[in-house]
CSV table of C-alpha atoms in Angstrom, one decimal:
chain,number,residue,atom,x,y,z
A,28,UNK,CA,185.2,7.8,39.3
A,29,UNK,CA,187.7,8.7,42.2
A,30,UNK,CA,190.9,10.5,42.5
A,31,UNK,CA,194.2,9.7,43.7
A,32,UNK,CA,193.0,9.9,47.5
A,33,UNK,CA,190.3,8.2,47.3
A,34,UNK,CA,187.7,10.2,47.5
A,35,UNK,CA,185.0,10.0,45.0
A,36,UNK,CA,185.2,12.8,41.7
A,37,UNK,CA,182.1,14.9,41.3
A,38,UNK,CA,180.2,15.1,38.2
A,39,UNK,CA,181.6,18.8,37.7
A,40,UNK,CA,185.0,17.5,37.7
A,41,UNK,CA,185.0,14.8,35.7
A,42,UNK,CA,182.5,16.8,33.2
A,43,UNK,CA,185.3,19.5,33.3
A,44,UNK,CA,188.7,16.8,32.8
A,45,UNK,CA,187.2,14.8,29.5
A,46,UNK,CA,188.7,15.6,26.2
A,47,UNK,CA,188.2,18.6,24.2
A,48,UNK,CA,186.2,20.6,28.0
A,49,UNK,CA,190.0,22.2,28.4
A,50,UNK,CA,187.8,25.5,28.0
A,51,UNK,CA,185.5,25.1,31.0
A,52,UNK,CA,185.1,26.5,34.0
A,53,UNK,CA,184.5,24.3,36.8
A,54,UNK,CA,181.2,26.0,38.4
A,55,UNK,CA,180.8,26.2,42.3
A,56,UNK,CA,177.7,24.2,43.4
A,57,UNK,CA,176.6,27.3,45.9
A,58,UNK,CA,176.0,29.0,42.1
A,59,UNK,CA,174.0,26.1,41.0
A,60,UNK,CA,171.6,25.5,44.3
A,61,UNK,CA,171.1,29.1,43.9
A,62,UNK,CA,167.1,29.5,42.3
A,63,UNK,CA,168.0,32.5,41.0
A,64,UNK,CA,171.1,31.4,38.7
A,65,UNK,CA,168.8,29.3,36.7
A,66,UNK,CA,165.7,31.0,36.1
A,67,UNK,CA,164.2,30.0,32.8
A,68,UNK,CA,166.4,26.9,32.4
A,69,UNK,CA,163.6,24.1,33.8
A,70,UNK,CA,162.0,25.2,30.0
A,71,UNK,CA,165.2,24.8,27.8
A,72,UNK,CA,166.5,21.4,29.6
A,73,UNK,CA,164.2,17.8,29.2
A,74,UNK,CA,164.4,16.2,32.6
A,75,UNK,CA,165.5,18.8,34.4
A,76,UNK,CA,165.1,17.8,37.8
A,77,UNK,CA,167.2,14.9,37.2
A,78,UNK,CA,169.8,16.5,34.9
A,79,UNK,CA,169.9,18.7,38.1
A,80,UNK,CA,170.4,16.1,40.8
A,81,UNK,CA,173.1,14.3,38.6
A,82,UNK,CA,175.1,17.5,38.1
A,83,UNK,CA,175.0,17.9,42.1
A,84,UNK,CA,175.8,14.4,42.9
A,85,UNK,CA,172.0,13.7,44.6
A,86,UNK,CA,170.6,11.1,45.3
A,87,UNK,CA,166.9,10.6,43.6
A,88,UNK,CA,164.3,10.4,46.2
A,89,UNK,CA,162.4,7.9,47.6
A,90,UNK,CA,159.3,9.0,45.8
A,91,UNK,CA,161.1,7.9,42.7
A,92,UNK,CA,162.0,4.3,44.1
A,93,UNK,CA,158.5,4.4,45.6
A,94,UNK,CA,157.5,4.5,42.1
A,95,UNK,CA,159.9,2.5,40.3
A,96,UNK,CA,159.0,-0.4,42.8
A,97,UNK,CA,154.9,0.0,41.9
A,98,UNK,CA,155.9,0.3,37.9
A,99,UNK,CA,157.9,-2.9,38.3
A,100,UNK,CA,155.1,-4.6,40.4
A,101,UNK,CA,153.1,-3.7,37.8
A,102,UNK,CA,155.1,-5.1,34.8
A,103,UNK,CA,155.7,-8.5,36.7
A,104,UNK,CA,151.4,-8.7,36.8
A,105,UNK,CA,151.6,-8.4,33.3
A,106,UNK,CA,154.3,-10.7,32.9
A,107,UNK,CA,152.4,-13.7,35.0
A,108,UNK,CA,149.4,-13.2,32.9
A,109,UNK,CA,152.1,-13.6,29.9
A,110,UNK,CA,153.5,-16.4,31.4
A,111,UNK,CA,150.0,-18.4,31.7
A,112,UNK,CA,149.8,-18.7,28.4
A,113,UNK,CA,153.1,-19.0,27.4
A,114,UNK,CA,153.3,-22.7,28.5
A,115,UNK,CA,154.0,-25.8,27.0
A,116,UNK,CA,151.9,-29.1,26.6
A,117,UNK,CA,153.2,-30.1,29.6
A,118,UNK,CA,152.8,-27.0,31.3
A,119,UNK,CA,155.9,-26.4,31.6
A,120,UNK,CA,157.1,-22.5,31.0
A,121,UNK,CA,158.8,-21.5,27.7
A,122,UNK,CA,161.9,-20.0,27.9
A,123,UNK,CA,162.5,-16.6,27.3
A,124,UNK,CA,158.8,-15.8,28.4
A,125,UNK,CA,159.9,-14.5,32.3
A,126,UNK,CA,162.9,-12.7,30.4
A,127,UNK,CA,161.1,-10.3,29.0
A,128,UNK,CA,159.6,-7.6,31.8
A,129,UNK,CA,163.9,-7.6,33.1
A,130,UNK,CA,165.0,-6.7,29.4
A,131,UNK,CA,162.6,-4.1,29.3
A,132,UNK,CA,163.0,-2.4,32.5
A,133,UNK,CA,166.8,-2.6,31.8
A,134,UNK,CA,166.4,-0.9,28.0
A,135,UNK,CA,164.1,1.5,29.9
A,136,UNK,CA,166.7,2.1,32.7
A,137,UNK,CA,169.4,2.6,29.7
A,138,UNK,CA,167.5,4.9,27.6
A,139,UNK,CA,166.9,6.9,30.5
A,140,UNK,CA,170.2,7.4,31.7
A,141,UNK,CA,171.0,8.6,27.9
A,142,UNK,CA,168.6,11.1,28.4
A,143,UNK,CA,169.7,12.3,31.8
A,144,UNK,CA,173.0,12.4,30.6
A,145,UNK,CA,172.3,14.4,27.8
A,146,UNK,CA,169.9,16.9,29.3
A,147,UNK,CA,172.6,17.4,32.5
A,148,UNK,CA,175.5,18.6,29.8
A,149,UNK,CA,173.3,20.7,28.6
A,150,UNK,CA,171.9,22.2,31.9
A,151,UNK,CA,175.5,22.5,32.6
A,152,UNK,CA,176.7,24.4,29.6
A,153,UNK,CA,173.8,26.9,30.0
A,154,UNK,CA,174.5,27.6,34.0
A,155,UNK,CA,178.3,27.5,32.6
A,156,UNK,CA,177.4,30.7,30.6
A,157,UNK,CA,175.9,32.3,33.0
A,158,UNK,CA,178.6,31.4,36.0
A,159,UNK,CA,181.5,32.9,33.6
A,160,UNK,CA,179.9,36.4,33.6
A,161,UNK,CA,179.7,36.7,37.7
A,162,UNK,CA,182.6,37.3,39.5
A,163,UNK,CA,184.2,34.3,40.8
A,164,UNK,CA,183.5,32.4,37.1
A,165,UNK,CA,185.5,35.8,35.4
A,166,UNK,CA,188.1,34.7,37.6
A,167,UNK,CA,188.6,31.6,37.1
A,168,UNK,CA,188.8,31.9,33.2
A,169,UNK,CA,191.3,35.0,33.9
A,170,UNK,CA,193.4,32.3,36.3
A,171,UNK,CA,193.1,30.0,32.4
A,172,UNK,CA,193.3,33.5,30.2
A,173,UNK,CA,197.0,34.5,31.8
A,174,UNK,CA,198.1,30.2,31.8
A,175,UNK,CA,197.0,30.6,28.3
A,176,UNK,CA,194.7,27.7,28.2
A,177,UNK,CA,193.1,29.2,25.4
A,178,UNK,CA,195.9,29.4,23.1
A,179,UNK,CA,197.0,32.6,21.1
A,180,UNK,CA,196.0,34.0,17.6
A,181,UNK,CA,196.5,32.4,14.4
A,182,UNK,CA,197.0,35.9,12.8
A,183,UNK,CA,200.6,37.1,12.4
A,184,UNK,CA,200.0,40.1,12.8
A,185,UNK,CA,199.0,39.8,16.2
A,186,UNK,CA,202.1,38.6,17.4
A,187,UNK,CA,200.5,35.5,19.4
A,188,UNK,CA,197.7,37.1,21.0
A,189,UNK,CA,196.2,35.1,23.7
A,190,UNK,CA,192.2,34.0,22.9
A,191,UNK,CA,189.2,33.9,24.6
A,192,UNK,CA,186.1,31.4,23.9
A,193,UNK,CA,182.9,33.0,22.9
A,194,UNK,CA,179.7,31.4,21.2
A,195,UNK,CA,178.3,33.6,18.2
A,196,UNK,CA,174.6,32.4,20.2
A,197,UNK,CA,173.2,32.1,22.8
A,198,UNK,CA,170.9,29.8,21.7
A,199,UNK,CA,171.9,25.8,22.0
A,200,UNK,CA,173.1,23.8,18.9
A,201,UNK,CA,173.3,26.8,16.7
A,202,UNK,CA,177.5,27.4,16.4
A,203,UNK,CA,180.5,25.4,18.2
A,204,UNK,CA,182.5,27.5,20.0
A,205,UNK,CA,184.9,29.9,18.6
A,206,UNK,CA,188.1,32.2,20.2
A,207,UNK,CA,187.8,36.0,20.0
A,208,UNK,CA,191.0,37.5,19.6
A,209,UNK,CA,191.2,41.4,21.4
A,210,UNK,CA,194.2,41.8,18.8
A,211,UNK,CA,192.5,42.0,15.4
A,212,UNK,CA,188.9,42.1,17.1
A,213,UNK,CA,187.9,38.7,15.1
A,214,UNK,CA,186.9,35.5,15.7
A,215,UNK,CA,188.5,32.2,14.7
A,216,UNK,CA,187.8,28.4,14.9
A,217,UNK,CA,189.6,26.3,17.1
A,218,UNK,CA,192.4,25.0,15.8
A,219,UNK,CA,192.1,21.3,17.6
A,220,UNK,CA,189.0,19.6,16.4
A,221,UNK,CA,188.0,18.0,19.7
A,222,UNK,CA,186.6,21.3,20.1
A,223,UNK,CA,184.6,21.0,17.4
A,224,UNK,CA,181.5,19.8,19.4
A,225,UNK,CA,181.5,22.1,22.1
A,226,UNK,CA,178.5,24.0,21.6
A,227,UNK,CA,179.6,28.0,21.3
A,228,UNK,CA,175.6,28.7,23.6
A,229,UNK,CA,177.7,27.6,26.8
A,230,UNK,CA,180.2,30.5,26.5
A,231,UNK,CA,177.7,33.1,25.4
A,232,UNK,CA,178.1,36.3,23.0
A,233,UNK,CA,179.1,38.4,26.3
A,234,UNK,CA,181.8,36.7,28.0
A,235,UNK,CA,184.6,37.7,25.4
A,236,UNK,CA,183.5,41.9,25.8
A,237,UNK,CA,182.7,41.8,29.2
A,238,UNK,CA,186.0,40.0,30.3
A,239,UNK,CA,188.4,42.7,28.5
A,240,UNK,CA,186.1,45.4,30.4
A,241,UNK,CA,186.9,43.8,33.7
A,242,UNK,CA,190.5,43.2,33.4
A,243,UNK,CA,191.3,46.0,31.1
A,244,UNK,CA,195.1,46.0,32.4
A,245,UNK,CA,196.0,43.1,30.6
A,246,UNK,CA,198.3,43.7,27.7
A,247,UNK,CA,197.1,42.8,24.7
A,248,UNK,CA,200.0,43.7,22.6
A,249,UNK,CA,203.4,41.7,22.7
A,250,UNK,CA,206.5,43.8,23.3
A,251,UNK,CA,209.0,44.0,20.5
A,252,UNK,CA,209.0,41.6,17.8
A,253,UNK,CA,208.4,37.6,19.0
A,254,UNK,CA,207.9,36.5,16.0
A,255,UNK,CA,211.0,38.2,14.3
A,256,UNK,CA,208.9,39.9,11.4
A,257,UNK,CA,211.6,42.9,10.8
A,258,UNK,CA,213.9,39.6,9.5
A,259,UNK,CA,211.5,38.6,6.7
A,260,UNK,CA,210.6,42.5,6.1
A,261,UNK,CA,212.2,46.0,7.5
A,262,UNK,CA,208.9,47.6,7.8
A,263,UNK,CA,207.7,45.6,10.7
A,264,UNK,CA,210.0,47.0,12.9
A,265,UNK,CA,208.8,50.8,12.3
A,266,UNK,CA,206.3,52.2,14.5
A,267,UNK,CA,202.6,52.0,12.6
A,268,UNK,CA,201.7,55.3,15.1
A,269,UNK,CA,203.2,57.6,13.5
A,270,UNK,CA,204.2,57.2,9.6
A,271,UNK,CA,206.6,59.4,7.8
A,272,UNK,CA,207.3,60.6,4.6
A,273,UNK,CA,210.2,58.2,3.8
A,274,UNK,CA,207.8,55.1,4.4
A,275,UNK,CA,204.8,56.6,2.8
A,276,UNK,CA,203.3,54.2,0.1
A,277,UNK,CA,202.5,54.6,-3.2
A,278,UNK,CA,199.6,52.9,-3.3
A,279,UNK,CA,197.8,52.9,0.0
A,280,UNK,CA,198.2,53.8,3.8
A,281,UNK,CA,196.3,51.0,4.3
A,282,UNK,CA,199.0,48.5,2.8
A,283,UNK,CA,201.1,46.2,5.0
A,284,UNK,CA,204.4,47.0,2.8
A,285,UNK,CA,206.0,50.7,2.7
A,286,UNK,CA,207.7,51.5,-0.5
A,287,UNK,CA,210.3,53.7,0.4
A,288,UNK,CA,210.6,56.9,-2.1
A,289,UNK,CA,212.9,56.9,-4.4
A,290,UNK,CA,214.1,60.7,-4.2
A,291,UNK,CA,214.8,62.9,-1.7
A,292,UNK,CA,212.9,65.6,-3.2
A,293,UNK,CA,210.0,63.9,-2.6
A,294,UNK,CA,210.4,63.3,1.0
A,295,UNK,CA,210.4,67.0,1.3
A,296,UNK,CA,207.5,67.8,-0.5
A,297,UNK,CA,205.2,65.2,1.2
A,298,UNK,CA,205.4,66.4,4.8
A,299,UNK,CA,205.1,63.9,7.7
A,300,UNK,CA,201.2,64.1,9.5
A,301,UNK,CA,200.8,65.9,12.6
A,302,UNK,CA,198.9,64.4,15.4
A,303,UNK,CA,197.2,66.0,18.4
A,304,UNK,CA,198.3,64.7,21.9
A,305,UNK,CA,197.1,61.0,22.0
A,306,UNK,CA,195.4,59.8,24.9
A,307,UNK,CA,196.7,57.0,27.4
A,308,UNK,CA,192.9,56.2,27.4
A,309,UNK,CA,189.9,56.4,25.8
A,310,UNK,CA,186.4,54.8,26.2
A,311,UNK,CA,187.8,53.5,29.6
A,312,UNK,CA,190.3,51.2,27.8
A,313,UNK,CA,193.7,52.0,27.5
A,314,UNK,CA,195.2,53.3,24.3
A,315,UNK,CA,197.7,50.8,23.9
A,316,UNK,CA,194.9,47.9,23.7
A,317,UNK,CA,192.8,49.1,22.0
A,318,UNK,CA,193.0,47.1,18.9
A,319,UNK,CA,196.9,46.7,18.3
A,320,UNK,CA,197.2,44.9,15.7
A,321,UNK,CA,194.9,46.8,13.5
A,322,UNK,CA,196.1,50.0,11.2
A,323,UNK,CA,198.5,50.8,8.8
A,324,UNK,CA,201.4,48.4,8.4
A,325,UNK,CA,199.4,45.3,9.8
A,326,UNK,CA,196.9,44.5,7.0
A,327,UNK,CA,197.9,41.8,4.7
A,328,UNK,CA,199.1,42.9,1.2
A,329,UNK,CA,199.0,40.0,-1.9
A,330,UNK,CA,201.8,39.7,-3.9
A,331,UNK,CA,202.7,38.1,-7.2
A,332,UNK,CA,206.4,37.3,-7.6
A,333,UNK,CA,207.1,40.2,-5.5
A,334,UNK,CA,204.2,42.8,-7.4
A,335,UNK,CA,200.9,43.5,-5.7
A,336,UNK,CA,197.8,42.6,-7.0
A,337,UNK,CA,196.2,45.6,-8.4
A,338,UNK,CA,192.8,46.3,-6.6
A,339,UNK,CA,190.4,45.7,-9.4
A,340,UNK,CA,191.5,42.3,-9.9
A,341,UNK,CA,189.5,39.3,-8.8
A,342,UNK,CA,191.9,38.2,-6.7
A,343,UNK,CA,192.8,41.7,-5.6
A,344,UNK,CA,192.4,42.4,-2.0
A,345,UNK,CA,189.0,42.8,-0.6
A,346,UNK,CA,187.5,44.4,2.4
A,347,UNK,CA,190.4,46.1,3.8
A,348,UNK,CA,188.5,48.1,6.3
A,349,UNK,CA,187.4,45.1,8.7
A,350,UNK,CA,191.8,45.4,9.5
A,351,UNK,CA,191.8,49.9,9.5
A,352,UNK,CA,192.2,51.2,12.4
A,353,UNK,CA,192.9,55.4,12.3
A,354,UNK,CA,196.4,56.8,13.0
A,355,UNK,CA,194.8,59.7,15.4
A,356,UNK,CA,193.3,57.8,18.2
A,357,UNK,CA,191.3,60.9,19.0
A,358,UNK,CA,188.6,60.0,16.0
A,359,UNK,CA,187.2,56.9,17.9
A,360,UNK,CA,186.5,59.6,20.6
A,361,UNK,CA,182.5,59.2,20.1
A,362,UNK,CA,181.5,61.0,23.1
A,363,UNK,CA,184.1,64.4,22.9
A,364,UNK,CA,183.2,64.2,19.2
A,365,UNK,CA,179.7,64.3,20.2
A,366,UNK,CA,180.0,67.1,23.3
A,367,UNK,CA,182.2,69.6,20.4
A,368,UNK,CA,178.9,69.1,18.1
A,369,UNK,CA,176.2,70.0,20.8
A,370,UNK,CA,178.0,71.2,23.8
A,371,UNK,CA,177.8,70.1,27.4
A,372,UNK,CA,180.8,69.0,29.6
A,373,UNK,CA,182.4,65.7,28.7
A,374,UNK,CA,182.9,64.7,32.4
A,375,UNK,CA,179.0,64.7,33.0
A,376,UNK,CA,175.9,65.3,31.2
A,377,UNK,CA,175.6,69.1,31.9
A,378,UNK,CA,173.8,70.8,29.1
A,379,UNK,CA,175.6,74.7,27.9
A,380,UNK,CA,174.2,76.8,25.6
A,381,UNK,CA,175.8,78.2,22.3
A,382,UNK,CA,176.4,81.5,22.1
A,383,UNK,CA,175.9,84.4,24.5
A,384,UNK,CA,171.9,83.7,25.4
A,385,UNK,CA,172.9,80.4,25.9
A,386,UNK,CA,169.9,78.9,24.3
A,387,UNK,CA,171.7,76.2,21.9
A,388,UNK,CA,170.5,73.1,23.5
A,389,UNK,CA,167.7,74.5,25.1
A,390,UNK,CA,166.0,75.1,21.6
A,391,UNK,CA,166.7,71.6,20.8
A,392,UNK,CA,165.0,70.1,24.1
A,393,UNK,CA,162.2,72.3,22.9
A,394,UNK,CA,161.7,71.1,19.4
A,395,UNK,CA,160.7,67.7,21.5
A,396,UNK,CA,157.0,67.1,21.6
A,397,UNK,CA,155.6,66.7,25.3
A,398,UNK,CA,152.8,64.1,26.0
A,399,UNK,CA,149.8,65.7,26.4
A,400,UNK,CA,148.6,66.4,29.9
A,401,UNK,CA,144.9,64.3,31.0
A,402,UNK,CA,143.2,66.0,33.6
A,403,UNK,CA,140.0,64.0,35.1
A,404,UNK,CA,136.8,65.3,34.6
A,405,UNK,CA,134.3,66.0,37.2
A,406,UNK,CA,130.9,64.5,37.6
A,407,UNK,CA,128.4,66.8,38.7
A,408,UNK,CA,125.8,65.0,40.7
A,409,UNK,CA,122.2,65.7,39.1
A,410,UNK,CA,120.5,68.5,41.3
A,411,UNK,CA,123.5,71.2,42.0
A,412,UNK,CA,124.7,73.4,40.2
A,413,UNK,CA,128.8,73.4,40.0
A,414,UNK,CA,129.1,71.0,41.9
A,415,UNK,CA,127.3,72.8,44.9
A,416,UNK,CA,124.8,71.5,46.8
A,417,UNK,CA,122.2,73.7,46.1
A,418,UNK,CA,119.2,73.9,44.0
A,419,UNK,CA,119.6,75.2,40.5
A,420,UNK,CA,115.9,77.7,41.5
């Protein structure tokens, strides 16, 4: 295969431009001759060495000819001895006789390349996962991630989301590969089924995390409304944040549809929430991606004719908490949660006590059991006494 200028394609391009590898990252070959990349990958792959030298566009060696001439040499012997006694009356030789050792050889030459084949796509997807985790493979698939090359999320909710591929294995031929939407924080399956055998063990279950830790100042939430919800329903256009009274529902604050109340009087008995200072970021990730469209307002909410389903029901909604997300940002907080419990100073690992001794997490470090301490014991020599050199007399 060649391009337009006529110089030959490598295998990693063309592997890379066939139908349904939109998701691939074309991996640099200074990754691939590197030992280290693919430790524990000559046990995984059949053939690896070839599988190898085809994905780097090498030429086999001239052991391998060496040996291919002395198998043929061999298979022609065989062949002559064949061919004496597959003679006629006259002594003429049958036809088809000399045939076989060249249909052989080439079945054997087909199957072979099969194999290769085979074995170098998977060699490639397994490098592939690795190469996507280092730093020049995260950029390329941020170069695809802001084209969109990806696609965007099939929830509504999300307000077209872009997608990332991720594999729910690591281990070959157990899923295809699926997208991970940061939106909703779930995963879905391609929607184009010429993706439907890419194995998901080439993109790994770390790529999707590690890539939103990298480039955490994408946005992952669409400004204002591109799907124009607030037509089809005025509670899409409120704020999830920060809920008041007037939108409170009757039913749920999980629920995607306020009901307004009906009186005033009860908008003043039901007071709005109030919310301690959120912060522009928590857990290293900014407040504004983590999770957008999660939380009251975005869940889905079955109707009938206009009702909603009542809960009980069999066909009432189900597992509602896989879409909560809290109003007060401040809850998923682990690690100020954690230092407000036992003390210390969130900014570093600096241990205060409670109280004015300041004992509090001392007399937790002390309930601890410490290994016991070996000490070596001396041989005394027969003869002295305490180990001196004298005589016990």
């Amino acid at each position: 295969m060649s391009t337009s200028s006529g110089t030959p394609e490598s295998w990693i391009s063309s592997f890379c431009a066939l139908l349904g590898h939109e998701y691939f990252a074309e991996v640099s070959e200074e990754f691939i001759e590197d030992d280290f990349n693919l430790t524990g990958l000559q046990n995984q792959v059949p053939m690896y060495k070839e599988a190898l030298e085809m994905i780097l566009d090498v030429e086999p060696e001239d052991e391998d000819e060496e040996e291919e001439d002395e198998e043929e040499e061999e298979e022609e012997e065989e062949d002559d001895d064949d061919d004496a006694v597959m003679r006629g009356e006259n002594g003429e030789r049958l036809s088809g006789s000399y045939r076989r050792a060249s249909e052989r050889r080439q079945l054997r030459l087909a199957n072979d390349i099969r194999v290769i084949e085979s074995s170098a796509e998977l060699l490639y997807g397994l490098i592939h996962q690795r190469y996507i985790t280092s730093r020049p493979g995260m950029q390329q698939m941020a170069d695809k991630y802001g084209l969109q090359h990806f696609g965007s999320c099939p929830r509504v909710f999300c307000n077209g989301a872009r997608v990332v591929p991720v594999g729910c294995s690591d281990i070959p031929g157990q899923e295809t590969v699926k997208l991970f939407c940061p939106s909703c924080l779930d995963i879905y399956t391609p929607p184009n089924s010429r993706f439907q055998s890419v194995d998901g063990a080439f993109f790994g279950t770390t790529f999707g995390y590690l890539f939103f830790m990298t480039f955490p100042e994408y946005e992952l939430a669409s400004k204002g409304d591109p799907l124009n919800l607030a037509a089809t329903n005025p509670a899409f256009s409120q704020s999830p944040e920060l809920p008041t009274a007037a939108t409170k529902s009757r039913s749920s604050s999980l629920t995607s549809t306020p009901v307004p109340n009906s009186t005033p009087a009860a908008a003043e008995t039901i007071p709005p929430p109030t919310l301690l200072p959120q912060p522009s970021i928590i857990n290293g990730i900014p407040t504004s991606n983590l999770a957008p469209g999660l939380g009251p307002g975005k869940i889905h909410e079955n109707r009938i004719y206009g009702f909603r389903v009542a809960e009980r029901a069999k066909t009432g909604p189900r597992m509602k908490w896989l879409r909560d997300r809290p109003v007060d940002i401040n809850e998923l907080d682990e690690s100020a949660r954690y230092h407000e419990q036992y003390g210390g100073d969130p900014e570093g690992e600096v241990f205060s006590g409670d109280g004015a001794n300041g004992t509090g997490n001392f007399e937790q470090l002390s309930r601890r059991k410490k290994a016991p301490v070996r000490r070596r014991r001396k041989v005394v020599p027969e003869g002295t006494t305490n180990g001196l050199g004298g005589d016990a007399g």
